[in-house]
Each structure stands twice: as C-alpha cells, then as structure tokens.
Amino acid sequence: MAQFLLSLNTIFEMDGEKDSIEMTCPAQYSYSENEAKIIYDEYGEDGVPTHTVITASGDTVEVNRSGAVQLNLLLREGMAGSDRYELGENMILIDYFADRVSCSLSENGGTVNLSYRIDLGGAVSKNTIIMSVKETCE
C-alpha cells in the first residue's frame, strides 16, 4: 500500500494582521474518478488530536474536522454556508464564503488550494489553505 505525505500551509488574515501555520505529516490518500480523499491528524499543544478529512469531488471540497476542533465546511467557489465551530468547551456559529477552490489531484497525489472568508460574529478572517499530497518512496 502506498504511503503519502501531506504538506500544508494555512494563512490567516484578520484586521490587517497575517499569520500562518505550516506542517508536514503522514496522510491517507485515496483517488477515484469521482472523488479524492485526504485524511490526516494534527495534534495541539495539549496533545489532543484533530482528525481531518478533505474530500474533493468536481468543483467542491468538503472539510470535516473532528476531535479537539469540530467543523464541517462545504466549499464551492462563490458559495456561502453556515456551521458550528466547536473548540473544546466553546462553540460559535460561523458564516463562510468560498472565494477560490482549486484542485489538481490524481492517483499519485497533487494539490488543493482553498481561499475562503469566515465571519466569526462580526470579525472576518480570510483563510488560504495550500496543500500538497505526494506519494513517498520506500
């Protein structure tokens, strides 16, 4: 079975401030002509995992996060949505709008680029996610 490596760069912009998080981790990856799926776990400072499943199908990308952070985004360019964003003991309702959704995936991996805005109760965060999944050599 092939092993895959995910490189992820997330850029956050809010109130003129910009921050980013970069990480590389092992990932599960599956591809068919109908959809591609990237599955990975990330761990916070407290060691509690967040399990993330990215499903790309046509012009739509679904982001499902569970565990320490719970969130479900359905992103299609120009589409808006709402969801609950759960951060441990805190939960807020968010509205989001997808500015750009771009995927270039094949059976060997590829890239996903997402740009979307999240309204966190009046404070708007612009998020850009650039991910690359590649088969590793063993």
Short mmCIF file of C-alpha atoms in Angstrom, two decimals:
data_model
loop_
_atom_site.label_atom_id
_atom_site.label_comp_id
_atom_site.label_asym_id
_atom_site.label_seq_id
_atom_site.Cartn_x
_atom_site.Cartn_y
_atom_site.Cartn_z
CA MET A 1 0.00 0.00 0.00
CA ALA A 2 1.36 3.43 -0.95
CA GLN A 3 2.33 5.91 1.76
CA PHE A 4 1.59 9.62 1.35
CA LEU A 5 2.95 12.81 2.87
CA LEU A 6 0.87 15.95 3.29
CA SER A 7 2.42 19.43 3.22
CA LEU A 8 0.01 22.07 4.49
CA ASN A 9 0.32 25.86 4.65
CA THR A 10 -2.58 27.79 6.21
CA ILE A 11 -2.55 31.59 6.08
CA PHE A 12 -4.93 33.63 8.27
CA GLU A 13 -5.63 37.34 7.73
CA MET A 14 -7.73 39.39 10.16
CA ASP A 15 -7.80 43.13 10.90
CA GLY A 16 -4.69 43.71 8.80
CA GLU A 17 -2.73 41.07 10.72
CA LYS A 18 -1.39 37.98 8.94
CA ASP A 19 -0.29 34.68 10.47
CA SER A 20 0.47 31.27 9.03
CA ILE A 21 0.91 27.68 10.11
CA GLU A 22 2.94 25.16 8.15
CA MET A 23 3.06 21.44 8.80
CA THR A 24 4.04 18.20 7.16
CA CYS A 25 2.56 14.89 8.27
CA PRO A 26 1.72 11.39 7.05
CA ALA A 27 -1.67 11.13 5.35
CA GLN A 28 -4.01 8.53 3.96
CA TYR A 29 -4.95 9.26 0.38
CA SER A 30 -7.43 7.65 -1.99
CA TYR A 31 -8.39 8.66 -5.50
CA SER A 32 -11.11 7.64 -7.94
CA GLU A 33 -12.52 9.42 -10.99
CA ASN A 34 -15.40 10.67 -8.78
CA GLU A 35 -13.53 11.90 -5.70
CA ALA A 36 -10.23 12.18 -3.88
CA LYS A 37 -9.90 11.91 -0.11
CA ILE A 38 -7.07 13.12 2.14
CA ILE A 39 -7.15 12.03 5.79
CA TYR A 40 -4.72 13.23 8.46
CA ASP A 41 -4.41 14.01 12.17
CA GLU A 42 -2.86 17.04 13.78
CA TYR A 43 -2.06 17.47 17.45
CA GLY A 44 -2.44 20.61 19.55
CA GLU A 45 -0.13 21.72 22.33
CA ASP A 46 -2.21 19.65 24.77
CA GLY A 47 -1.67 16.52 22.66
CA VAL A 48 -5.37 16.17 21.80
CA PRO A 49 -5.76 15.18 18.14
CA THR A 50 -7.93 16.80 15.50
CA HIS A 51 -8.91 14.34 12.77
CA THR A 52 -9.37 15.97 9.34
CA VAL A 53 -10.95 14.51 6.21
CA ILE A 54 -10.71 16.54 2.97
CA THR A 55 -12.98 15.25 0.20
CA ALA A 56 -12.63 16.77 -3.27
CA SER A 57 -15.32 15.99 -5.81
CA GLY A 58 -15.71 18.01 -9.01
CA ASP A 59 -15.65 21.70 -8.09
CA THR A 60 -16.47 21.07 -4.40
CA VAL A 61 -14.20 20.46 -1.42
CA GLU A 62 -15.60 19.31 1.91
CA VAL A 63 -13.53 19.83 5.06
CA ASN A 64 -14.60 17.71 8.06
CA ARG A 65 -12.74 18.14 11.34
CA SER A 66 -13.47 16.17 14.50
CA GLY A 67 -11.84 15.73 17.87
CA ALA A 68 -10.33 18.77 19.62
CA VAL A 69 -11.81 21.02 16.89
CA GLN A 70 -15.11 20.24 15.19
CA LEU A 71 -16.05 21.90 11.92
CA ASN A 72 -17.70 20.99 8.63
CA LEU A 73 -17.20 23.28 5.61
CA LEU A 74 -18.64 22.65 2.17
CA LEU A 75 -16.62 24.86 -0.19
CA ARG A 76 -17.56 25.64 -3.77
CA GLU A 77 -16.32 28.82 -5.45
CA GLY A 78 -18.85 31.62 -4.88
CA MET A 79 -20.90 29.59 -2.38
CA ALA A 80 -21.76 30.66 1.19
CA GLY A 81 -22.64 28.48 4.17
CA SER A 82 -23.01 28.37 7.95
CA ASP A 83 -21.81 25.91 10.57
CA ARG A 84 -20.97 25.41 14.21
CA TYR A 85 -17.29 25.78 15.06
CA GLU A 86 -16.52 23.82 18.21
CA LEU A 87 -13.26 24.43 20.04
CA GLY A 88 -13.28 22.14 23.06
CA GLU A 89 -15.74 23.68 25.52
CA ASN A 90 -16.51 26.70 23.30
CA MET A 91 -18.86 26.76 20.32
CA ILE A 92 -19.60 29.63 17.95
CA LEU A 93 -21.78 29.89 14.89
CA ILE A 94 -19.89 30.94 11.77
CA ASP A 95 -20.80 32.06 8.28
CA TYR A 96 -18.33 31.37 5.49
CA PHE A 97 -17.88 32.24 1.81
CA ALA A 98 -15.61 30.39 -0.63
CA ASP A 99 -13.58 32.76 -2.83
CA ARG A 100 -11.46 30.12 -4.62
CA VAL A 101 -11.50 26.31 -4.80
CA SER A 102 -8.85 24.70 -6.98
CA CYS A 103 -7.82 21.01 -7.07
CA SER A 104 -5.31 19.20 -9.21
CA LEU A 105 -5.36 15.62 -7.95
CA SER A 106 -4.55 12.24 -9.49
CA GLU A 107 -3.82 8.72 -8.24
CA ASN A 108 -0.30 9.90 -7.29
CA GLY A 109 -1.43 12.91 -5.22
CA GLY A 110 -1.49 16.58 -6.17
CA THR A 111 -2.59 19.93 -4.80
CA VAL A 112 -5.62 21.59 -3.24
CA ASN A 113 -5.82 25.39 -2.93
CA LEU A 114 -8.65 26.98 -0.96
CA SER A 115 -9.41 30.61 -0.17
CA TYR A 116 -12.42 31.45 1.96
CA ARG A 117 -13.70 34.00 4.46
CA ILE A 118 -15.16 33.17 7.86
CA ASP A 119 -17.35 35.61 9.79
CA LEU A 120 -16.75 34.94 13.48
CA GLY A 121 -19.56 37.07 14.92
CA GLY A 122 -18.58 40.24 13.05
CA ALA A 123 -14.82 39.63 12.88
CA VAL A 124 -13.93 38.37 9.39
CA SER A 125 -10.95 36.08 8.87
CA LYS A 126 -9.64 35.42 5.35
CA ASN A 127 -8.10 31.95 5.20
CA THR A 128 -5.94 30.46 2.47
CA ILE A 129 -5.03 26.79 2.54
CA ILE A 130 -2.38 25.38 0.22
CA MET A 131 -1.92 21.62 0.49
CA SER A 132 0.13 19.14 -1.42
CA VAL A 133 -0.10 15.37 -1.05
CA LYS A 134 2.69 13.23 -2.50
CA GLU A 135 3.47 9.55 -2.55
CA THR A 136 6.58 8.78 -0.53
CA CYS A 137 9.35 6.48 -1.70
CA GLU A 138 10.03 3.47 0.46
#
